[in-house]
mmCIF file of C-alpha atoms and ligand atoms in Angstrom:
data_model
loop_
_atom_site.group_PDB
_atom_site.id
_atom_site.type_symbol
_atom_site.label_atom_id
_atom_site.label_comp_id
_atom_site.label_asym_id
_atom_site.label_seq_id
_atom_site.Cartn_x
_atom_site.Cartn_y
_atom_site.Cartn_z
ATOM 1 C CA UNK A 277 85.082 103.608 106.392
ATOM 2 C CA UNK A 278 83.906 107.178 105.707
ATOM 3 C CA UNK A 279 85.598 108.112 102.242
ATOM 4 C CA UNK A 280 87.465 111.352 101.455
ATOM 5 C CA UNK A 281 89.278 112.831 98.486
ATOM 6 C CA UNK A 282 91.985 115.692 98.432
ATOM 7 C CA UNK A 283 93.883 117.369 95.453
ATOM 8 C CA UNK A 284 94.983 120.461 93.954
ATOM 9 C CA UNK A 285 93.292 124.330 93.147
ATOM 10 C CA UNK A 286 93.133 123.174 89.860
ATOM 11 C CA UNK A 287 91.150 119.854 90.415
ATOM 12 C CA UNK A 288 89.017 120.826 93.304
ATOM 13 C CA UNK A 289 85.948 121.140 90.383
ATOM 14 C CA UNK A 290 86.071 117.000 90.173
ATOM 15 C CA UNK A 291 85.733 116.665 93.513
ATOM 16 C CA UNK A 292 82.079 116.081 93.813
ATOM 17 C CA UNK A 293 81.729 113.635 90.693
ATOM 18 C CA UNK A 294 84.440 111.663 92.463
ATOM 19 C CA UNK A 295 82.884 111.899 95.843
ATOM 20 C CA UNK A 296 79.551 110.389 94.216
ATOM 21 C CA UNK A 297 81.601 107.136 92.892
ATOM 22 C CA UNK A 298 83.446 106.951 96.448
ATOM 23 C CA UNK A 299 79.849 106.854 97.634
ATOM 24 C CA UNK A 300 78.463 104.715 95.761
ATOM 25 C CA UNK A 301 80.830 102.575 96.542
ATOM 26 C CA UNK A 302 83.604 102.706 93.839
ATOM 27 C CA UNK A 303 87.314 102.521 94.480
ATOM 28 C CA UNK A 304 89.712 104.990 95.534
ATOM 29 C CA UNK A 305 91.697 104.165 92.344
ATOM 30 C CA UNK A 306 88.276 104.678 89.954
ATOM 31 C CA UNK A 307 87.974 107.747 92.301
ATOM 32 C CA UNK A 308 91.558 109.609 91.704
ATOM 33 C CA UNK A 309 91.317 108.269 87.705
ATOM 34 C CA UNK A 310 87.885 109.928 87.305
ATOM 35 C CA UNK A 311 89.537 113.298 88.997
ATOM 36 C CA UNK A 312 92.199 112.842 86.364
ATOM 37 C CA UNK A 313 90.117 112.449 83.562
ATOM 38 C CA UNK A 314 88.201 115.451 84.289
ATOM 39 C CA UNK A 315 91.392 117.761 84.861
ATOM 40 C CA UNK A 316 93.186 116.236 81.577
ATOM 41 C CA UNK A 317 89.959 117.331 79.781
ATOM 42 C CA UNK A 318 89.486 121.002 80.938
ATOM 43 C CA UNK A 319 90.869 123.093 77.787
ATOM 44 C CA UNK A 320 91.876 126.041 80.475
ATOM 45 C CA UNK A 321 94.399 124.053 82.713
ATOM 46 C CA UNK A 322 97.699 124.261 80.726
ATOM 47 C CA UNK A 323 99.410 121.575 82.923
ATOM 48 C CA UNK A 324 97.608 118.422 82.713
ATOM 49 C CA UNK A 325 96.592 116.632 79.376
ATOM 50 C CA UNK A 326 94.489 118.579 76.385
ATOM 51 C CA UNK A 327 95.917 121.725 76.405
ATOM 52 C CA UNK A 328 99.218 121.307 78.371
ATOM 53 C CA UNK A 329 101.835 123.599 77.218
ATOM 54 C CA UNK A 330 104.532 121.741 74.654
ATOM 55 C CA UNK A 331 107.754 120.418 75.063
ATOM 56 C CA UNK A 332 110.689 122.629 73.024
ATOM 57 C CA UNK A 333 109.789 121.407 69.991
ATOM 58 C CA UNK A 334 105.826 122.253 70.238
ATOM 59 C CA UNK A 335 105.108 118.365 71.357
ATOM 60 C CA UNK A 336 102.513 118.160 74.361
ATOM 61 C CA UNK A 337 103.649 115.010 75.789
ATOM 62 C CA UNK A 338 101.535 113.621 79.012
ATOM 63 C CA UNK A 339 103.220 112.179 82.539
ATOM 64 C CA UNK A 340 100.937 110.547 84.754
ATOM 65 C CA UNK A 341 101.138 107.744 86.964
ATOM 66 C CA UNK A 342 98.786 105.903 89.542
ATOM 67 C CA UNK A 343 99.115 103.646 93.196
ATOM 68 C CA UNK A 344 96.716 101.436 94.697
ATOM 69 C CA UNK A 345 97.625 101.340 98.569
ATOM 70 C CA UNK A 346 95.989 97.851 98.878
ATOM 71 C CA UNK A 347 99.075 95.509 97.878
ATOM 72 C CA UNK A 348 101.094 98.619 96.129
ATOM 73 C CA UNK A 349 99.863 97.788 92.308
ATOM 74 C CA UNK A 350 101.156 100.710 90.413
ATOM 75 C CA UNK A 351 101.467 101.982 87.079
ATOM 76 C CA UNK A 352 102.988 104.859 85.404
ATOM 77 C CA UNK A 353 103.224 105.806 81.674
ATOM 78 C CA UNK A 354 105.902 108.970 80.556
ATOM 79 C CA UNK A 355 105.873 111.448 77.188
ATOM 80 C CA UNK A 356 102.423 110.366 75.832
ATOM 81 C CA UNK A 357 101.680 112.124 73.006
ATOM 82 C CA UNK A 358 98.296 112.233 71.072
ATOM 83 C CA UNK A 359 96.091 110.565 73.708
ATOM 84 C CA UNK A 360 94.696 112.739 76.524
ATOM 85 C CA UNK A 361 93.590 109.869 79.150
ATOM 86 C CA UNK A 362 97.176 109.540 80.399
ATOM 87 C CA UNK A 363 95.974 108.513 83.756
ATOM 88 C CA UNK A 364 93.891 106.009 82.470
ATOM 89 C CA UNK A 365 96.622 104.253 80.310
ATOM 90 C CA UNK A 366 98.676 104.427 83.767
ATOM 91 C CA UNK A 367 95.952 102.799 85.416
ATOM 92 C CA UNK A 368 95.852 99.974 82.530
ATOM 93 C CA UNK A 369 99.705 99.607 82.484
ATOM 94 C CA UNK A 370 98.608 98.328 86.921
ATOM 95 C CA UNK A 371 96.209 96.380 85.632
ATOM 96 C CA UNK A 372 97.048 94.686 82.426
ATOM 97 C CA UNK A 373 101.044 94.565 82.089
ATOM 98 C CA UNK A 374 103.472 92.517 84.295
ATOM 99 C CA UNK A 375 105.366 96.167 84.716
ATOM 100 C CA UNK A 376 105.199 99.750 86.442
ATOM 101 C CA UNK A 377 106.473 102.230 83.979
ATOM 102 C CA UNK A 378 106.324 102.768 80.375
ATOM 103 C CA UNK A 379 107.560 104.931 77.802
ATOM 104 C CA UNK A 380 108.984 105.508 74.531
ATOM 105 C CA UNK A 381 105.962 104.492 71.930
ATOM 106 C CA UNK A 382 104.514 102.071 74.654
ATOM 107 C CA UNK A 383 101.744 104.641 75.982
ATOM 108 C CA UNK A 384 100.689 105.706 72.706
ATOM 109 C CA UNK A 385 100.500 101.910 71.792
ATOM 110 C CA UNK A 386 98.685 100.926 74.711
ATOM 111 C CA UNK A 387 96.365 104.067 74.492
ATOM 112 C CA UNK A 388 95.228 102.661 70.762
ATOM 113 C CA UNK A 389 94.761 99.387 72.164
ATOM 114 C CA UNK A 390 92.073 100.446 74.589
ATOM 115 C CA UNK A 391 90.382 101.881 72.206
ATOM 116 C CA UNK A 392 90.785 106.088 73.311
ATOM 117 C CA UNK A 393 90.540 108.065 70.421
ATOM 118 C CA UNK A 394 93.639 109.903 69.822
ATOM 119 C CA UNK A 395 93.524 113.899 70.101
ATOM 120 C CA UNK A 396 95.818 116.869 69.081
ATOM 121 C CA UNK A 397 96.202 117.959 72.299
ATOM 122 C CA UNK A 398 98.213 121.276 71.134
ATOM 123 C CA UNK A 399 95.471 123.722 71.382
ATOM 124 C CA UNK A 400 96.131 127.238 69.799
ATOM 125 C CA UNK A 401 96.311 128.956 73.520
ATOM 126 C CA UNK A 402 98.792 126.599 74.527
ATOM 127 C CA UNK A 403 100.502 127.046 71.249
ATOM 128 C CA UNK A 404 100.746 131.211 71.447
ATOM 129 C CA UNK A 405 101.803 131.056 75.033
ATOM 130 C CA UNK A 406 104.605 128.317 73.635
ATOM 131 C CA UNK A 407 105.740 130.439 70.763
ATOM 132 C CA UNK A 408 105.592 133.601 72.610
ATOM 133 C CA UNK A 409 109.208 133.111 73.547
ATOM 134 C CA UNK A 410 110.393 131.692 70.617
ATOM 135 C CA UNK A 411 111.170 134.195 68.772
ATOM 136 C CA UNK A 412 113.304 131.840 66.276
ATOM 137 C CA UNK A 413 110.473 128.571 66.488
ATOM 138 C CA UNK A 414 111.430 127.686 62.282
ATOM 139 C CA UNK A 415 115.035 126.611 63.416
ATOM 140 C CA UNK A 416 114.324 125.790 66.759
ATOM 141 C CA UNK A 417 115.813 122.280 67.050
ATOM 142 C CA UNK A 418 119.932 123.940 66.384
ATOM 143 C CA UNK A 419 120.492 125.853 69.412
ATOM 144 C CA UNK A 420 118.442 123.253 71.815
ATOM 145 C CA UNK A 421 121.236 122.808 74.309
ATOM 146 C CA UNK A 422 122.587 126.261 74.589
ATOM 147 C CA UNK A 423 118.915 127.274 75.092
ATOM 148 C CA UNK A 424 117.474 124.982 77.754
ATOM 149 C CA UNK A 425 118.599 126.640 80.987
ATOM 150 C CA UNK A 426 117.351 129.635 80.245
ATOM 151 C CA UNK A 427 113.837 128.083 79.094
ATOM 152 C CA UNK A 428 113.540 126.250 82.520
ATOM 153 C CA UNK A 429 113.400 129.641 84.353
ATOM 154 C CA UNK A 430 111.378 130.867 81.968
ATOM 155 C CA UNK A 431 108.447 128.916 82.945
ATOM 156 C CA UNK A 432 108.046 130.702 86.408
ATOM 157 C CA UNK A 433 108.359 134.366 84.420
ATOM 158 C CA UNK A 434 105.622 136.313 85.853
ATOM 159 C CA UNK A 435 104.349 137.713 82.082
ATOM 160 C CA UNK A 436 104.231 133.900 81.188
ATOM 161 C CA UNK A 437 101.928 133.310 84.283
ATOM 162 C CA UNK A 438 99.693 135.919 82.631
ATOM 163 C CA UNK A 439 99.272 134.932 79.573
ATOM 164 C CA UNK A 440 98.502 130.749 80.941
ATOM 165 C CA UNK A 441 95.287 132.696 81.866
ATOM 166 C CA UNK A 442 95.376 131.489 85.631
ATOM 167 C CA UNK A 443 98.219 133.321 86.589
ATOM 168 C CA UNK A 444 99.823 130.427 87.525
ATOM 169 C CA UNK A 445 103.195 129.686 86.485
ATOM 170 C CA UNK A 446 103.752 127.263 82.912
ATOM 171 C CA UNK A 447 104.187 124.231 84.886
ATOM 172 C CA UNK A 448 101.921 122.117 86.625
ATOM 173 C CA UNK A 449 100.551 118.873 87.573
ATOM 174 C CA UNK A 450 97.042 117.615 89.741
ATOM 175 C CA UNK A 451 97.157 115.358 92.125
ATOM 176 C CA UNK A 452 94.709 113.453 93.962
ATOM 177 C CA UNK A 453 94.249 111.644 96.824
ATOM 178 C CA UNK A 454 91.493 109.396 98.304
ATOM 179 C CA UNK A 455 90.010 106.399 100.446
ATOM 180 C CA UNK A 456 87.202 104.166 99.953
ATOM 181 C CA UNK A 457 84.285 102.903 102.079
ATOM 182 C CA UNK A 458 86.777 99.321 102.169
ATOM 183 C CA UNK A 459 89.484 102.028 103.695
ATOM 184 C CA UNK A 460 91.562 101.307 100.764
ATOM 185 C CA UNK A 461 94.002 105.194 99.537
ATOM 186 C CA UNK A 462 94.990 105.654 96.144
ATOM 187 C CA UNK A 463 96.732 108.298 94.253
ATOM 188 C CA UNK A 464 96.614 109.501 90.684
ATOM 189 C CA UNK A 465 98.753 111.856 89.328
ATOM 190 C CA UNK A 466 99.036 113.968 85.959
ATOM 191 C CA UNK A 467 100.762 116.376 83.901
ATOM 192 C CA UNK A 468 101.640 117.887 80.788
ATOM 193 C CA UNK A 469 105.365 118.538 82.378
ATOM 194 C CA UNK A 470 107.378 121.474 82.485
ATOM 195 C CA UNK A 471 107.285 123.827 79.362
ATOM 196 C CA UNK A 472 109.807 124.082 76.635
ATOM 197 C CA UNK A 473 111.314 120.832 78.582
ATOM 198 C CA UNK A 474 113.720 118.662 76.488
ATOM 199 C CA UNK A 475 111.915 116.225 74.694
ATOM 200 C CA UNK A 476 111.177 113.096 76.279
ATOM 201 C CA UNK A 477 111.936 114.758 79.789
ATOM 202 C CA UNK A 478 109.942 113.045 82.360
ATOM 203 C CA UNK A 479 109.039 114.543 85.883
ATOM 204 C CA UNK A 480 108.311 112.951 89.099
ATOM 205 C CA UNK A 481 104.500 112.636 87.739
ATOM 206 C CA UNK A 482 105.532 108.802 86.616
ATOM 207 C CA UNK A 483 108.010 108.016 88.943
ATOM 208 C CA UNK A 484 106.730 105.857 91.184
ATOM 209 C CA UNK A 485 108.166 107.072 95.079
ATOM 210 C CA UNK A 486 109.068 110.618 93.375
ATOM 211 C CA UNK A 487 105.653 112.246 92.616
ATOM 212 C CA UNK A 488 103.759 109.716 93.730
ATOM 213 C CA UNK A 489 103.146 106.826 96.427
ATOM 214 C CA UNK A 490 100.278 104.998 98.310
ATOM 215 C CA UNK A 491 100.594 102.389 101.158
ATOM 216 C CA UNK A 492 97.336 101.646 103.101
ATOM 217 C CA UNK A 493 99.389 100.477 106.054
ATOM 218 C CA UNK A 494 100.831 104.430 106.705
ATOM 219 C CA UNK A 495 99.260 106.639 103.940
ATOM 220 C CA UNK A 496 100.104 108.787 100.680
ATOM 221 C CA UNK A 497 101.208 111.504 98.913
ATOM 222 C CA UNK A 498 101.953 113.138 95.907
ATOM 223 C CA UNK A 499 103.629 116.189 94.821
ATOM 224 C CA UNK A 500 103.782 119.276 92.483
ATOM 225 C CA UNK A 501 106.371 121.655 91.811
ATOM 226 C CA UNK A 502 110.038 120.917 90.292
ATOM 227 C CA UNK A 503 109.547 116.784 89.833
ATOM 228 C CA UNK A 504 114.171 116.964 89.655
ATOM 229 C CA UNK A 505 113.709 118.008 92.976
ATOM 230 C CA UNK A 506 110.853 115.094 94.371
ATOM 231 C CA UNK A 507 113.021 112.616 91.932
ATOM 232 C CA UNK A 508 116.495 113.115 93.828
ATOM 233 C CA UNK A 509 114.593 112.855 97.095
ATOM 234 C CA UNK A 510 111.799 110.381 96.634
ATOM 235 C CA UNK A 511 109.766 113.056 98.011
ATOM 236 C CA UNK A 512 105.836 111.456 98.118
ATOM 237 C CA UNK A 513 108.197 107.730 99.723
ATOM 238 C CA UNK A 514 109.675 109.807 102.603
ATOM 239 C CA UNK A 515 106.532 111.252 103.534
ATOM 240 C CA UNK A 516 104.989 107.828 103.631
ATOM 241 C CA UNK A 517 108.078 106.847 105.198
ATOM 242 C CA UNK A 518 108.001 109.376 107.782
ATOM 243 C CA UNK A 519 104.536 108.764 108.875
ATOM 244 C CA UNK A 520 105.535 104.743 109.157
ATOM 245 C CA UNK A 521 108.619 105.364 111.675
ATOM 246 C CA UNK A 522 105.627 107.545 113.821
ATOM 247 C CA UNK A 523 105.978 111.437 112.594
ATOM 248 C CA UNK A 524 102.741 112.965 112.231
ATOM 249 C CA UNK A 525 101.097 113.875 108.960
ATOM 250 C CA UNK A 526 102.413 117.395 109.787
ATOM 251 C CA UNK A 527 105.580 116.338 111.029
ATOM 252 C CA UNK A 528 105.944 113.927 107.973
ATOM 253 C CA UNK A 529 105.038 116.757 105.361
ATOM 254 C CA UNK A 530 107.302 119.642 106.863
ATOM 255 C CA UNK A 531 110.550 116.845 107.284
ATOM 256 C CA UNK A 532 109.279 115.840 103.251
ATOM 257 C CA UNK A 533 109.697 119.976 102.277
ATOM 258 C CA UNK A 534 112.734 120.250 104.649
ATOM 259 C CA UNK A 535 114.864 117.290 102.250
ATOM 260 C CA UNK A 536 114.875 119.237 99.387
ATOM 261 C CA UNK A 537 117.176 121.967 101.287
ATOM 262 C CA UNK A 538 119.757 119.287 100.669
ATOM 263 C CA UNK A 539 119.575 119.348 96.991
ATOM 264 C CA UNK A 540 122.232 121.149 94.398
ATOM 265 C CA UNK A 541 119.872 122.570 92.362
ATOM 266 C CA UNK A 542 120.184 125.837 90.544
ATOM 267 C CA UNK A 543 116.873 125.697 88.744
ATOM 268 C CA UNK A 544 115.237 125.073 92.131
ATOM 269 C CA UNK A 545 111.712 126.020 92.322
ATOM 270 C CA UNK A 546 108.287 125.725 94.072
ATOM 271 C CA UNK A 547 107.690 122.329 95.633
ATOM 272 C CA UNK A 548 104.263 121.248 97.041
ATOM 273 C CA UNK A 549 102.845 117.855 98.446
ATOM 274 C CA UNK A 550 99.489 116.966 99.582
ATOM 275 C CA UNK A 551 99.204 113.625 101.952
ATOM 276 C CA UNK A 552 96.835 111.594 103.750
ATOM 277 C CA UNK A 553 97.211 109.204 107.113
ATOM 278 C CA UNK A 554 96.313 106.041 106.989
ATOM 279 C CA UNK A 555 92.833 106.994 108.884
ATOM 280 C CA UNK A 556 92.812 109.211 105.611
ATOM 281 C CA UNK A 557 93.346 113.183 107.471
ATOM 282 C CA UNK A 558 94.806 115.287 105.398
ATOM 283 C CA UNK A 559 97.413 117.679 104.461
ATOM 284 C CA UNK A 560 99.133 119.874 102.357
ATOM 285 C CA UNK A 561 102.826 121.849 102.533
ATOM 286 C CA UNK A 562 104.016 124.375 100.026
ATOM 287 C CA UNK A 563 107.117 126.335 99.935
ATOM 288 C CA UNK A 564 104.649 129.032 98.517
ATOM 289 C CA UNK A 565 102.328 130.308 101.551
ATOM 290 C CA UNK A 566 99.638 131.079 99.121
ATOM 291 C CA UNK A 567 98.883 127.384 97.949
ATOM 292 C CA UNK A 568 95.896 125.580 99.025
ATOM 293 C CA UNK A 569 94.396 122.292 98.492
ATOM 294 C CA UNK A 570 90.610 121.120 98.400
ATOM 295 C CA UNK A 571 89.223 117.940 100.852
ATOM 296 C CA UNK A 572 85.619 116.877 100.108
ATOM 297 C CA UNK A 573 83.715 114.459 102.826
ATOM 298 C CA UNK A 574 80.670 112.859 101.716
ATOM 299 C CA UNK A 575 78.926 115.300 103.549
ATOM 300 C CA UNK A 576 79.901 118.288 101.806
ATOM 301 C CA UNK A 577 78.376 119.536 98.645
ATOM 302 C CA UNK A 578 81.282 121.245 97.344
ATOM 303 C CA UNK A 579 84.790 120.783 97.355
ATOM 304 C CA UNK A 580 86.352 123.115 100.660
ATOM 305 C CA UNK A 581 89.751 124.927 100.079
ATOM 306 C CA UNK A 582 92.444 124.293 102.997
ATOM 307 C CA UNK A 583 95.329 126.735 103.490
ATOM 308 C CA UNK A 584 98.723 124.161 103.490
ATOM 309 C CA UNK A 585 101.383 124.207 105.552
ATOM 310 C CA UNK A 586 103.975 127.074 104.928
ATOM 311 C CA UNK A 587 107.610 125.700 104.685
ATOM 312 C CA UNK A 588 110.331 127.934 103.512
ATOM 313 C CA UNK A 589 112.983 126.493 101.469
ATOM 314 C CA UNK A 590 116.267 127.972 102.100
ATOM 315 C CA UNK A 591 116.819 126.424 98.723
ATOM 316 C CA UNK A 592 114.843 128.864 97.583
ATOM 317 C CA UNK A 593 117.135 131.975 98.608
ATOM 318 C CA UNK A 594 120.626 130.555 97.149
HETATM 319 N N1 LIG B 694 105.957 118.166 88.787
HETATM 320 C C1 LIG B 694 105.749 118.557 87.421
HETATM 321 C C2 LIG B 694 106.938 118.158 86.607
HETATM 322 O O1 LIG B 694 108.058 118.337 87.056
HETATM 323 C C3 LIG B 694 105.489 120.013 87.199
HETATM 324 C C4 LIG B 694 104.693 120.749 88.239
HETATM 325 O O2 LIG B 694 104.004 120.132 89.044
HETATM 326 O O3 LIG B 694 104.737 121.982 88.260
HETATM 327 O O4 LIG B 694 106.753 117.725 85.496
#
C-alpha cells in the first residue's frame, strides 16, 4: 500500500520524519508516536506536552492516547505530570498492560518504568501566559469553584491568543493520522488540555471513541476542539461509524460536526476532526473556516496544507 500521514497546523513540521519511517517500512503506530514525540517536544506549541499551558493550580498535566486499526489495540494515559512522552506511555499502556486507560499516578509510574527522564514541563512562557489572569495565584486553590466557568471562556479570549505566541487560542491538541505500506491506520493523539482546567480534568485526547478511534476495516479519526463536546458524542466513533454504514469521508465528517448541534453546552466551542477512509483519503471539518490540516505522500518533500471542510455549528450562535 502507498502510505500517507495527516494531522494538524501545528504538527505538519513532523510530517516528513514520519513519512521516512512509513517508508522505510515502519508502522503507522511508530509513525503517529514519532509525530507525537516531536510536537510534545517543541517549547512553542502551548497545547501538547513541554510547554502546555497548566491546569488551575499551575500543574501541566498531559492527555494523550493511541489506536492501532489492525485488531483495535489501544491505549490511553490521562493528567501525566512530569514526563513529556505522553504518547509514548499511551502507546506502552497497548502494548504492555492488559488495559486501555490509565490515570491517577499510573502514567507517571509507568513513564519511570520505561526509563523517560522526567521533565518540568512548566516553562516560564507557559507560566506568564497562566498567571496573566490570575491576578490572586497565592490563594488560588479557595475560590476554585466559583472561578471555573469563567476560566473556561477565558481560554478562547483573543488577548490570551496573543500572548500563546501563535495566536491561537490556550487550548489545543495534535492529532495524527496514518497508514502503512501493510495498509494498516493508526492514530495518536496529544495534549496538554484546556487551560486553567480543574485538576485532573481529562478531555477527549484519552478517551478512546471521543478524541480518538482507528478501525482498518472503515477508517479513523480524531478530533480537536472542546473534548466535553467529542466525549458526549463519541465524535472520532461516529465518523468511523458513519463511513461503515456507507457515508462518504465527507459525508461522514460533516454528519460527525452536525451531532454536536445536539449538545447542551454553554461553554461550547470550536470543534475540529481530521479522518481517513479505509483506502487512507483524507479529510478534515472545522466549525472554524480558517482551519487546515497537512497530508504528506511519500512523494512529497514537504508536508502540503489542505483547507477542511467548513461546517457551521448552530451551537455556536446560542
Ligand atoms: N480537545 C482538547 C481538550 O479538550 C483541547 C483542544 O483540542 O483544543 O483537552
Amino acid at each position: 500500500m502507498r502510505p500517507i500521514i495527516i494531522t494538524c497546523h501545528n504538527g505538519a513540521f513532523a510530517l516528513p520524519a514520519a513519512m521516512d519511517l512509513l517508508k522505510a517500512g515502519g508502522s503507522a503506530v511508530d509513525a503517529v508516536v514519532l509525530g507525537c514525540t516531536m510536537v510534545e517536544a517543541n517549547p512553542e506549541d502551548h497545547s501538547v506536552g513541554y510547554s502546555g499551558l497548566p491546569n488551575l493550580l499551575g500543574q501541566v498535566e498531559l492527555d494523550a492516547s493511541v489506536m492501532d486499526g489492525n485488531g483495535l489495540r489501544a491505549g490511553s494515559i490521562g493528567a501525566l505530570q512530569g514526563y513529556q512522552q505522553a504518547a509514548q506511555v499511551a502507546r506502552e499502556v497497548m502494548n504492555s498492560l492488559p488495559h486501555v486507560l490509565l490515570g491517577g499516578d499510573g502514567p507517571m509510574r509507568l513513564a519511570a518504568e520505561m526509563g523517560l527522564e522526567p521533565t518540568n514541563l512548566l516553562t516560564p512562557e507557559a507560566e506568564a501566559i497562566w498567571k496573566s489572569r490570575l491576578t490572586d495565584s497565592d490563594d488560588r486553590d479557595a475560590s476554585y469553584l466559583g472561578r471555573i466557568k469563567q476560566m473556561v471562556n477565558l481560554a478562547e479570549d483573543p488577548q490570551i491568543a496573543e500572548q500563546t505566541g501563535t495566536g491561537e487560542p490556550a487550548h489545543g491538541t495534535v492529532n495524527f493520522i496514518a497508514m502503512d505500506m501493510n495498509g494498516d491506520i493508526a492514530t495518536g493523539v496529544s495534549t496538554s488540555g484546556w487551560a486553567w482546567k480543574y485538576p485532573g480534568r481529562m478531555g477527549d485526547s484519552p478517551v478512546i471513541g471521543a478524541g480518538n478511534y482507528a478501525d482498518n476495516r472503515w477508517g479513523a479519526a480524531a478530533c480537536t476542539g472542546r473534548g466535553e463536546m467529542a466525549q458526549r458524542c463519541l465524535t472520532a466513533h461516529s465518523v468511523v461509524t458513519f463511513m461503515r454504514f456507507g457515508m462518504s469521508l465527507e459525508e461522514a465528517l460533516a454528519q460527525g460536526m452536525r451531532d454536536l448541534d445536539a449538545l447542551d453546552d454553554p461553554y461550547a466551542s470550536e470543534m475540529n476532526i481530521l479522518a481517513i477512509d479505509k483506502d487512507g483519503n483524507p479529510g478534515g471539518a472545522s466549525s472554524n473556516p480558517e482551519k487546515e490540516f497537512a497530508v504528506m505522500t511519500p512523494e512529497m518533500t514537504e508536508a502540503e496544507m489542505r483547507p477542511r471542510t467548513y461546517v457551521e455549528l448552530d451551537i455556536l450562535k446560542r
